[in-house]
Amino acid sequence: MAFVSSIKNIGLACPEQNGFHSIADHSSFSSKLLILRRSGWFPRKKCSSVVVKAAIAPEIDFSDPDWKKHFQEDFENRFNLPHLRDVFDIKPRPTTFSLHNGGSQILSNIDAPEDRKSGYVNDDDRALLKVIKYSSPTSAGAECIDPDCSWVEQWVHRAGPRKQIYFDPEKVKAGLVTCGGLCPGLNDVIRQIVFTLELYGVKRIVGIPFGYRGFFDQGLPEIPISRQVVQNINLAGGSLLGVSRGGANVCDIVDSIQTRGIDMLFILGGNGTHAGANAIHNECRKRKMKVSVVCVPKTIDNDILLMDKTFGFDTAVEEAQRAINSAYIEAHSAYHGIGLVKLMGRSSGFIAMHASLSSGQIDVCLIPEIPFNLDGPYGVLRHLEHLIQTKGSAVVCVAEGAGQDLLEKSNATDASGNVVLGDIGVYIQQRIKRHFKEIGVPSDVKYIDPTYMIRACRANASDAILCTVLGQNAVHGAFAGYSGITVGICNTHYVYLPIPEVIASPRTVDPNSRMWHRCLTSTGQPDFL
């Protein structure tokens, strides 16, 4: 990456509050605008009109000896978290969240009260967003700012409970909503949000049923929630509150929030849901409503920018092993057997890549980020011929968004505004059968699509822990007075990030990354081009 471009004043209702910025090709004005358009988050006329103004910053002058300082200042401004104090003249109060720490917590040899660890996170605590110092832009996975690949520190806000809070828990009404499709771990996050709210002393907690639809559909009343209600919901998959795709008019939603008297809104969803949450946050600011809007990123595809992983991903990879193992057994047991498994991944092939790596049984892994040909001397079909000749069987794993250029284009969109993808799994299955028939070689193709089985699973142990911490930190962030933020894990540390920085574009597999190279080493597949 040789330069930094900043996208400013792209907003909904409150443009002055919404600086969109990007680092090199990680985001662009058009990608951000596309996410907002697809998500349906443009307010109607009774809200302020949408103001879209792109200001592209000039390239960094690397001859300036202070260019690093300027970059870091810009980064700090972009990642500064929106706070209620930006709009309201409010004073903090001592937290009601007690850690009940026991044992010695002495920082020094002097046993004095001021030397004891509090167990709380300081507002000035930061975590490094990037932790690898690359020596060259040609290094695998290198993300460089300047041509010399200089090390530049990029610090983001650490998540956790604060000593001071900005809400009176006894007066708080908190709302929870789950949007998009199902994902393992939704119930775990809901459960921990409720538990943590009650530890702060919140008595009024409600769920908004079936995503954003629950704010405007008169036939969907809010659901009172308590510890007793959510105690065992983590033992099952799905969402206690239900899910739905698509947005609504942001003003209608904020009207509903205002009417219901909600002070904290916790939103679980992916990129489109985050774009909606950001619009809600901005409209609340415009109306000077003291509402904290906090997101927990929910995407089984693991395609949220800047984060190590999102909840549900580990479970999806683990459950995918069952499908891959079945495909392997079918293929290995048949004469010239070929097992084909289609996994989730509209624009990011993380599930397919990690499932292929972890299973060790995949011969061909196809993902959206890497183009491939089916035909030709270096195509997938010719490689399958080679595998049948040498091994007698083959197993193929394909992400749902892979190879869409091979399929007939569709202008249809789903409720979330996403283009309806062609079924690459069925297409490849048919092409494999036709190819082997044409060359006169018997083949037995078994096709498995476990998508909905995986989505409905209960979270595994790894995801359950991640969900627990994310849910807790979402509540801590709201009580700390932040709004328009999301909580995630970066380099093993839990952090708060401003929503615009994580919805700039989907996170995708880097074809030059070490992980993709490891996958290629495991499968032994060629480039297919």
Coordinates of N, CA and C in Angstrom, one line a residue, residues 210-412:
F210 N -37.4 -10.7 15.5 CA -37.2 -10.8 14.0 C -36.6 -9.6 13.4
G211 N -35.4 -9.3 13.9 CA -34.5 -8.3 13.3 C -35.2 -6.9 13.4
Y212 N -34.7 -6.1 12.5 CA -35.2 -4.7 12.4 C -36.7 -4.6 12.2
R213 N -37.3 -5.7 11.6 CA -38.7 -5.8 11.3 C -39.5 -5.6 12.6
G214 N -39.0 -6.0 13.7 CA -39.7 -5.9 15.0 C -39.9 -4.5 15.5
F215 N -39.2 -3.5 14.9 CA -39.4 -2.1 15.3 C -40.6 -1.5 14.7
F216 N -41.0 -2.0 13.5 CA -42.1 -1.3 12.8 C -43.3 -2.2 12.5
D217 N -43.2 -3.5 12.7 CA -44.3 -4.4 12.5 C -45.2 -4.5 13.8
Q218 N -46.4 -3.9 13.7 CA -47.3 -3.8 14.8 C -47.6 -5.1 15.4
G219 N -47.5 -6.2 14.6 CA -47.9 -7.5 15.1 C -46.8 -8.2 15.9
L220 N -45.7 -7.5 16.1 CA -44.5 -8.2 16.8 C -44.2 -7.4 18.0
P221 N -44.8 -7.7 19.1 CA -44.5 -6.9 20.4 C -43.1 -7.3 20.9
E222 N -42.5 -6.4 21.7 CA -41.2 -6.6 22.3 C -41.4 -7.7 23.3
I223 N -40.3 -8.4 23.6 CA -40.2 -9.6 24.4 C -39.5 -9.3 25.7
P224 N -40.1 -9.3 26.9 CA -39.4 -9.1 28.1 C -38.4 -10.2 28.3
I225 N -37.2 -9.8 28.7 CA -36.1 -10.8 28.9 C -35.5 -10.6 30.3
S226 N -35.1 -11.8 30.9 CA -34.5 -11.8 32.2 C -33.5 -13.0 32.2
R227 N -32.8 -13.1 33.3 CA -31.8 -14.2 33.5 C -32.6 -15.5 33.4
Q228 N -33.8 -15.6 34.0 CA -34.6 -16.8 34.0 C -34.9 -17.2 32.6
V229 N -35.2 -16.2 31.8 CA -35.6 -16.5 30.4 C -34.5 -17.1 29.6
V230 N -33.3 -16.5 29.8 CA -32.2 -16.9 28.9 C -31.2 -17.9 29.5
Q231 N -31.5 -18.4 30.7 CA -30.6 -19.2 31.4 C -30.0 -20.4 30.6
N232 N -30.9 -21.0 29.8 CA -30.4 -22.3 29.1 C -30.5 -22.1 27.6
I233 N -30.7 -20.9 27.1 CA -30.9 -20.8 25.6 C -29.6 -21.1 24.9
N234 N -28.4 -21.1 25.5 CA -27.2 -21.4 24.9 C -27.1 -22.9 24.6
L235 N -28.0 -23.7 25.1 CA -27.9 -25.2 24.8 C -28.5 -25.5 23.5
A236 N -29.1 -24.5 22.8 CA -29.7 -24.8 21.5 C -29.2 -23.8 20.5
G237 N -29.3 -24.1 19.2 CA -28.9 -23.2 18.1 C -30.0 -22.2 17.9
G238 N -29.9 -21.4 16.8 CA -30.9 -20.4 16.5 C -30.8 -19.1 17.3
S239 N -31.9 -18.4 17.3 CA -31.9 -17.1 18.1 C -33.3 -17.1 18.9
L240 N -33.2 -16.8 20.1 CA -34.4 -16.7 21.0 C -35.3 -15.6 20.4
L241 N -34.7 -14.6 19.8 CA -35.5 -13.4 19.3 C -35.9 -13.6 17.8
G242 N -35.4 -14.6 17.1 CA -35.7 -14.7 15.7 C -34.9 -13.8 14.9
V243 N -34.8 -14.0 13.6 CA -34.0 -13.2 12.7 C -34.8 -12.9 11.5
S244 N -34.4 -11.9 10.8 CA -35.0 -11.5 9.4 C -34.0 -10.7 8.7
R245 N -34.1 -10.7 7.4 CA -33.2 -9.9 6.6 C -33.9 -8.6 6.1
G246 N -33.1 -7.6 5.7 CA -33.7 -6.4 5.2 C -33.8 -5.3 6.3
G247 N -33.7 -4.1 5.8 CA -33.8 -3.0 6.8 C -35.2 -2.3 6.7
A248 N -35.3 -1.1 7.2 CA -36.5 -0.3 7.2 C -36.0 1.1 7.2
N249 N -37.0 2.0 7.1 CA -36.6 3.4 7.2 C -36.0 3.7 8.6
V250 N -34.9 4.4 8.6 CA -34.2 4.6 9.8 C -35.0 5.5 10.8
C251 N -35.7 6.4 10.2 CA -36.5 7.3 11.1 C -37.7 6.5 11.8
D252 N -38.2 5.5 11.1 CA -39.3 4.7 11.7 C -38.7 3.9 12.9
I253 N -37.5 3.4 12.7 CA -36.8 2.6 13.7 C -36.5 3.5 14.9
V254 N -36.0 4.7 14.7 CA -35.6 5.6 15.8 C -36.9 6.1 16.4
D255 N -37.9 6.3 15.7 CA -39.2 6.7 16.3 C -39.7 5.6 17.3
S256 N -39.5 4.3 16.8 CA -39.9 3.2 17.7 C -39.0 3.2 18.9
I257 N -37.7 3.4 18.8 CA -36.8 3.4 19.9 C -37.2 4.5 20.9
Q258 N -37.6 5.7 20.4 CA -38.0 6.8 21.2 C -39.2 6.5 21.9
T259 N -40.2 5.9 21.2 CA -41.5 5.6 21.8 C -41.3 4.5 22.9
R260 N -40.5 3.6 22.7 CA -40.3 2.5 23.7 C -39.5 2.9 24.9
G261 N -38.8 4.0 24.7 CA -37.9 4.5 25.8 C -36.6 3.7 26.0
I262 N -36.1 3.2 24.9 CA -34.9 2.4 24.9 C -33.7 3.3 25.1
D263 N -32.8 3.0 26.0 CA -31.6 3.8 26.3 C -30.3 3.1 25.7
M264 N -30.3 1.8 25.7 CA -29.2 1.0 25.1 C -29.8 0.0 24.1
L265 N -29.2 0.0 22.9 CA -29.6 -0.9 21.9 C -28.4 -1.8 21.4
F266 N -28.6 -3.1 21.6 CA -27.5 -4.0 21.2 C -27.9 -4.8 20.0
I267 N -27.1 -4.6 18.9 CA -27.5 -5.1 17.6 C -26.5 -6.2 17.2
L268 N -27.0 -7.4 16.9 CA -26.2 -8.5 16.4 C -26.4 -8.7 14.9
G269 N -25.3 -8.5 14.1 CA -25.5 -8.7 12.7 C -24.2 -8.5 11.9
G270 N -24.3 -8.6 10.6 CA -23.1 -8.4 9.7 C -22.9 -7.0 9.2
N271 N -22.3 -7.0 8.0 CA -22.0 -5.7 7.4 C -23.2 -4.8 7.2
G272 N -24.3 -5.3 6.6 CA -25.5 -4.6 6.3 C -26.1 -4.1 7.6
T273 N -26.2 -5.0 8.6 CA -26.8 -4.7 9.9 C -26.0 -3.6 10.5
H274 N -24.7 -3.6 10.4 CA -23.8 -2.6 11.0 C -24.1 -1.2 10.3
A275 N -24.2 -1.3 9.0 CA -24.6 0.0 8.3 C -25.9 0.6 8.8
G276 N -26.8 -0.3 9.1 CA -28.1 0.2 9.7 C -27.9 0.7 11.1
A277 N -27.1 0.0 11.9 CA -26.9 0.5 13.2 C -26.2 1.8 13.2
N278 N -25.3 2.0 12.3 CA -24.6 3.3 12.2 C -25.6 4.4 11.9
A279 N -26.5 4.1 11.0 CA -27.5 5.1 10.6 C -28.4 5.4 11.8
I280 N -28.8 4.4 12.6 CA -29.6 4.6 13.8 C -28.9 5.5 14.8
H281 N -27.6 5.2 15.0 CA -26.7 6.0 15.9 C -26.7 7.4 15.5
N282 N -26.5 7.7 14.2 CA -26.5 9.0 13.7 C -27.8 9.8 13.9
E283 N -28.9 9.1 13.6 CA -30.2 9.7 13.7 C -30.5 10.0 15.2
C284 N -30.1 9.1 16.1 CA -30.3 9.4 17.5 C -29.5 10.6 18.0
R285 N -28.3 10.8 17.4 CA -27.5 11.9 17.7 C -28.1 13.2 17.2
K286 N -28.6 13.1 16.0 CA -29.3 14.3 15.4 C -30.5 14.7 16.3
R287 N -31.2 13.8 16.8 CA -32.4 14.1 17.7 C -32.0 14.4 19.1
K288 N -30.6 14.3 19.4 CA -30.1 14.5 20.7 C -30.8 13.5 21.7
M289 N -30.9 12.2 21.3 CA -31.4 11.2 22.1 C -30.2 10.5 22.8
K290 N -30.3 10.4 24.1 CA -29.2 9.7 24.9 C -29.4 8.2 24.8
V291 N -29.0 7.7 23.6 CA -29.1 6.3 23.3 C -27.7 5.7 22.9
S292 N -27.3 4.6 23.5 CA -26.1 4.0 23.1 C -26.4 2.8 22.2
V293 N -25.8 2.9 21.0 CA -26.0 1.8 20.0 C -24.7 1.0 19.9
V294 N -24.7 -0.2 20.3 CA -23.5 -1.1 20.3 C -23.8 -2.3 19.5
C295 N -22.9 -2.7 18.6 CA -23.0 -3.9 17.7 C -22.1 -5.0 18.2
V296 N -22.6 -6.2 18.0 CA -21.7 -7.4 18.1 C -21.7 -8.0 16.7
P297 N -20.5 -8.1 16.0 CA -20.5 -8.6 14.7 C -20.8 -10.1 14.6
K298 N -21.9 -10.3 13.7 CA -22.3 -11.7 13.6 C -22.2 -12.0 12.1
T299 N -21.2 -12.8 11.7 CA -21.2 -13.3 10.3 C -20.4 -14.6 10.4
I300 N -21.1 -15.6 9.9 CA -20.5 -17.0 9.9 C -19.4 -17.0 8.9
D301 N -19.4 -16.1 7.9 CA -18.3 -16.1 6.9 C -17.0 -15.6 7.4
N302 N -17.0 -14.9 8.6 CA -15.8 -14.3 9.1 C -15.3 -13.2 8.2
D303 N -16.2 -12.4 7.7 CA -15.8 -11.4 6.7 C -15.9 -10.0 7.2
I304 N -15.7 -9.7 8.5 CA -15.7 -8.4 9.0 C -14.3 -7.9 9.1
L305 N -14.1 -6.7 8.6 CA -12.7 -6.1 8.6 C -12.1 -6.0 9.9
L306 N -10.8 -6.1 10.0 CA -9.9 -5.8 11.1 C -10.0 -6.8 12.3
M307 N -10.9 -7.7 12.2 CA -11.1 -8.7 13.3 C -10.4 -10.0 13.1
D308 N -9.9 -10.6 14.1 CA -9.3 -12.0 14.0 C -10.3 -13.0 13.5
K309 N -11.5 -12.9 14.1 CA -12.6 -13.8 13.7 C -13.9 -13.4 14.3
T310 N -15.0 -13.8 13.8 CA -16.3 -13.5 14.3 C -16.9 -14.8 14.9
F311 N -17.9 -14.6 15.8 CA -18.5 -15.8 16.4 C -19.3 -16.6 15.4
G312 N -19.3 -17.9 15.5 CA -19.9 -18.8 14.6 C -19.0 -19.4 13.6
F313 N -17.8 -18.8 13.4 CA -16.9 -19.2 12.4 C -16.3 -20.6 12.8
D314 N -15.7 -20.6 14.0 CA -15.1 -21.9 14.4 C -16.1 -23.1 14.4
T315 N -17.3 -22.8 14.8 CA -18.3 -23.9 14.8 C -18.6 -24.3 13.4
A316 N -18.7 -23.3 12.4 CA -18.9 -23.6 11.0 C -17.8 -24.5 10.5
V317 N -16.6 -24.2 10.8 CA -15.5 -25.0 10.3 C -15.5 -26.4 10.9
E318 N -15.8 -26.5 12.2 CA -15.9 -27.8 12.8 C -17.0 -28.6 12.2
E319 N -18.2 -28.0 12.0 CA -19.3 -28.8 11.5 C -19.1 -29.1 10.0
A320 N -18.4 -28.3 9.3 CA -18.1 -28.6 7.9 C -17.3 -29.9 7.8
Q321 N -16.5 -30.2 8.8 CA -15.7 -31.5 8.8 C -16.6 -32.7 8.6
R322 N -17.8 -32.6 9.2 CA -18.8 -33.8 9.0 C -19.1 -34.0 7.6
A323 N -19.4 -32.9 6.9 CA -19.8 -33.0 5.5 C -18.6 -33.4 4.7
I324 N -17.4 -32.9 4.9 CA -16.2 -33.2 4.2 C -15.9 -34.7 4.4
N325 N -16.0 -35.2 5.7 CA -15.7 -36.6 6.0 C -16.7 -37.5 5.2
S326 N -18.0 -37.1 5.2 CA -19.0 -37.9 4.5 C -18.6 -37.9 3.0
A327 N -18.2 -36.8 2.4 CA -17.9 -36.7 1.0 C -16.7 -37.6 0.7
Y328 N -15.7 -37.6 1.6 CA -14.5 -38.4 1.5 C -14.8 -39.9 1.5
I329 N -15.6 -40.3 2.5 CA -16.0 -41.7 2.6 C -16.8 -42.2 1.3
E330 N -17.7 -41.3 0.9 CA -18.5 -41.7 -0.3 C -17.5 -41.8 -1.6
A331 N -16.6 -40.8 -1.7 CA -15.7 -40.8 -2.8 C -14.7 -42.0 -2.8
H332 N -14.2 -42.2 -1.6 CA -13.2 -43.2 -1.4 C -13.8 -44.6 -1.6
S333 N -15.1 -44.8 -1.3 CA -15.7 -46.1 -1.3 C -16.3 -46.4 -2.7
A334 N -16.4 -45.4 -3.6 CA -17.0 -45.6 -4.9 C -15.9 -45.8 -5.9
Y335 N -16.2 -46.4 -7.1 CA -15.3 -46.5 -8.2 C -15.2 -45.1 -8.9
H336 N -14.0 -44.6 -8.9 CA -13.9 -43.2 -9.5 C -14.8 -42.2 -8.8
G337 N -14.8 -42.3 -7.5 CA -15.7 -41.4 -6.7 C -15.2 -40.0 -6.6
I338 N -16.1 -39.0 -6.7 CA -15.7 -37.6 -6.5 C -16.7 -37.0 -5.5
G339 N -16.2 -36.5 -4.4 CA -17.1 -35.9 -3.4 C -17.0 -34.4 -3.6
L340 N -18.1 -33.7 -3.6 CA -18.2 -32.3 -3.8 C -19.0 -31.7 -2.6
V341 N -18.4 -30.7 -1.9 CA -19.0 -30.1 -0.8 C -19.0 -28.6 -1.0
K342 N -20.2 -28.0 -0.9 CA -20.4 -26.5 -1.0 C -20.6 -26.0 0.4
L343 N -19.7 -25.0 0.7 CA -19.8 -24.3 2.0 C -20.1 -22.8 1.9
M344 N -20.5 -22.2 3.0 CA -20.8 -20.8 3.0 C -19.6 -19.9 2.7
G345 N -19.9 -18.7 2.2 CA -18.9 -17.8 1.8 C -19.2 -17.0 0.5
R346 N -20.1 -16.0 0.7 CA -20.5 -15.2 -0.5 C -19.4 -14.5 -1.1
S347 N -18.6 -13.8 -0.4 CA -17.5 -13.0 -0.9 C -16.1 -13.4 -0.3
S348 N -16.2 -14.2 0.8 CA -14.9 -14.5 1.5 C -14.9 -16.1 1.7
G349 N -13.7 -16.6 1.3 CA -13.6 -18.1 1.4 C -13.0 -18.6 2.6
F350 N -13.1 -17.9 3.8 CA -12.5 -18.4 5.0 C -12.9 -19.7 5.5
I351 N -14.3 -20.0 5.4 CA -14.8 -21.3 5.9 C -14.2 -22.4 5.0
A352 N -14.3 -22.2 3.7 CA -13.8 -23.3 2.8 C -12.3 -23.5 3.0
M353 N -11.5 -22.4 3.1 CA -10.1 -22.6 3.3 C -9.7 -23.3 4.6
H354 N -10.3 -22.8 5.7 CA -10.0 -23.4 7.0 C -10.5 -24.8 7.1
A355 N -11.7 -25.1 6.5 CA -12.2 -26.5 6.6 C -11.4 -27.4 5.7
S356 N -10.8 -26.9 4.6 CA -9.9 -27.7 3.8 C -8.7 -28.0 4.6
L357 N -8.1 -27.0 5.2 CA -6.9 -27.2 6.0 C -7.1 -28.2 7.2
S358 N -8.2 -28.0 7.9 CA -8.4 -28.8 9.1 C -8.7 -30.3 8.8
S359 N -9.4 -30.5 7.7 CA -9.8 -31.9 7.3 C -8.7 -32.7 6.8
G360 N -7.8 -32.1 6.0 CA -6.7 -32.8 5.4 C -7.2 -33.8 4.3
Q361 N -8.4 -33.7 3.9 CA -9.0 -34.7 2.9 C -9.3 -34.0 1.6
I362 N -9.2 -32.7 1.5 CA -9.6 -31.9 0.3 C -8.5 -31.9 -0.7
D363 N -8.8 -32.2 -2.0 CA -7.9 -32.2 -3.1 C -8.0 -30.9 -3.8
V364 N -9.1 -30.2 -3.8 CA -9.4 -29.0 -4.5 C -10.2 -28.1 -3.7
C365 N -9.7 -26.9 -3.4 CA -10.4 -25.8 -2.6 C -10.6 -24.6 -3.5
L366 N -11.9 -24.2 -3.8 CA -12.2 -23.1 -4.6 C -12.9 -22.0 -3.8
I367 N -12.4 -20.8 -3.9 CA -13.0 -19.7 -3.1 C -13.2 -18.5 -4.0
P368 N -14.0 -17.5 -3.5 CA -14.4 -16.4 -4.4 C -13.2 -15.5 -4.7
E369 N -12.2 -15.4 -3.9 CA -11.1 -14.5 -4.1 C -10.1 -15.0 -5.2
I370 N -10.1 -16.3 -5.5 CA -9.2 -16.8 -6.4 C -9.9 -17.3 -7.7
P371 N -9.7 -16.7 -8.9 CA -10.3 -17.1 -10.1 C -9.8 -18.5 -10.5
F372 N -10.6 -19.2 -11.2 CA -10.2 -20.5 -11.7 C -11.0 -20.8 -13.0
N373 N -10.4 -21.7 -13.8 CA -11.1 -22.3 -15.0 C -11.5 -23.7 -14.7
L374 N -12.6 -24.1 -15.3 CA -13.0 -25.5 -15.2 C -12.4 -26.2 -16.4
D375 N -12.4 -25.6 -17.6 CA -11.9 -26.3 -18.8 C -10.5 -25.9 -19.0
G376 N -9.9 -26.5 -20.1 CA -8.6 -26.2 -20.5 C -7.5 -27.2 -19.9
P377 N -6.3 -27.1 -20.3 CA -5.3 -28.0 -19.9 C -4.9 -27.8 -18.4
Y378 N -5.2 -26.6 -17.9 CA -4.9 -26.4 -16.5 C -6.1 -26.2 -15.6
G379 N -7.3 -26.6 -16.1 CA -8.5 -26.4 -15.4 C -8.8 -27.4 -14.4
V380 N -9.9 -27.2 -13.6 CA -10.2 -28.1 -12.5 C -10.6 -29.5 -13.0
L381 N -11.3 -29.5 -14.1 CA -11.7 -30.8 -14.7 C -10.5 -31.7 -15.1
R382 N -9.5 -31.1 -15.7 CA -8.4 -31.9 -16.1 C -7.6 -32.4 -14.9
H383 N -7.6 -31.5 -13.8 CA -6.9 -31.9 -12.6 C -7.7 -33.1 -11.9
L384 N -9.0 -33.1 -12.0 CA -9.8 -34.2 -11.5 C -9.5 -35.5 -12.2
E385 N -9.3 -35.3 -13.5 CA -8.9 -36.5 -14.3 C -7.6 -37.1 -13.7
H386 N -6.6 -36.2 -13.5 CA -5.3 -36.7 -13.0 C -5.5 -37.3 -11.6
L387 N -6.4 -36.8 -10.7 CA -6.6 -37.4 -9.4 C -7.3 -38.7 -9.5
I388 N -8.2 -38.9 -10.4 CA -8.9 -40.2 -10.6 C -7.9 -41.2 -11.1
Q389 N -7.0 -40.8 -12.0 CA -6.0 -41.7 -12.5 C -5.0 -42.1 -11.5
T390 N -4.6 -41.2 -10.6 CA -3.5 -41.5 -9.6 C -4.0 -41.9 -8.3
K391 N -5.1 -41.4 -7.8 CA -5.6 -41.7 -6.5 C -6.9 -42.6 -6.5
G392 N -7.6 -42.5 -7.6 CA -8.9 -43.3 -7.7 C -10.1 -42.5 -7.2
S393 N -9.9 -41.4 -6.5 CA -11.0 -40.6 -6.0 C -10.5 -39.2 -5.8
A394 N -11.5 -38.3 -5.5 CA -11.1 -36.9 -5.3 C -12.2 -36.2 -4.4
V395 N -11.8 -35.2 -3.6 CA -12.8 -34.5 -2.8 C -12.6 -33.0 -3.1
V396 N -13.7 -32.3 -3.5 CA -13.6 -30.9 -3.8 C -14.5 -30.1 -2.8
C397 N -13.9 -29.0 -2.4 CA -14.6 -28.0 -1.5 C -14.8 -26.7 -2.2
V398 N -16.0 -26.2 -2.3 CA -16.2 -24.9 -3.0 C -17.0 -24.0 -2.1
A399 N -16.6 -22.7 -2.1 CA -17.4 -21.7 -1.4 C -18.5 -21.2 -2.3
E400 N -19.7 -20.9 -1.7 CA -20.9 -20.5 -2.5 C -20.6 -19.4 -3.4
G401 N -19.7 -18.4 -3.1 CA -19.5 -17.3 -4.0 C -18.4 -17.5 -5.0
A402 N -17.8 -18.7 -5.0 CA -16.7 -18.9 -6.0 C -17.3 -19.1 -7.4
G403 N -16.5 -18.8 -8.4 CA -16.8 -19.1 -9.8 C -18.1 -18.5 -10.3
Q404 N -18.5 -17.4 -9.7 CA -19.8 -16.8 -10.2 C -19.7 -16.2 -11.6
D405 N -18.4 -16.0 -12.1 CA -18.2 -15.5 -13.5 C -18.6 -16.6 -14.5
L406 N -18.6 -17.9 -14.0 CA -18.9 -19.0 -14.9 C -20.4 -19.2 -15.0
L407 N -21.2 -18.5 -14.2 CA -22.7 -18.7 -14.2 C -23.4 -17.6 -14.8
E408 N -24.6 -17.8 -15.2 CA -25.4 -16.8 -15.8 C -25.8 -15.7 -14.7
K409 N -25.6 -14.4 -15.1 CA -25.8 -13.3 -14.2 C -27.3 -13.2 -13.8
S410 N -27.5 -12.8 -12.6 CA -28.9 -12.6 -12.1 C -29.0 -11.2 -11.6
N411 N -30.1 -10.5 -11.9 CA -30.4 -9.2 -11.3 C -31.2 -9.2 -10.0
A412 N -31.6 -10.5 -9.6 CA -32.4 -10.6 -8.5 C -31.6 -10.4 -7.2

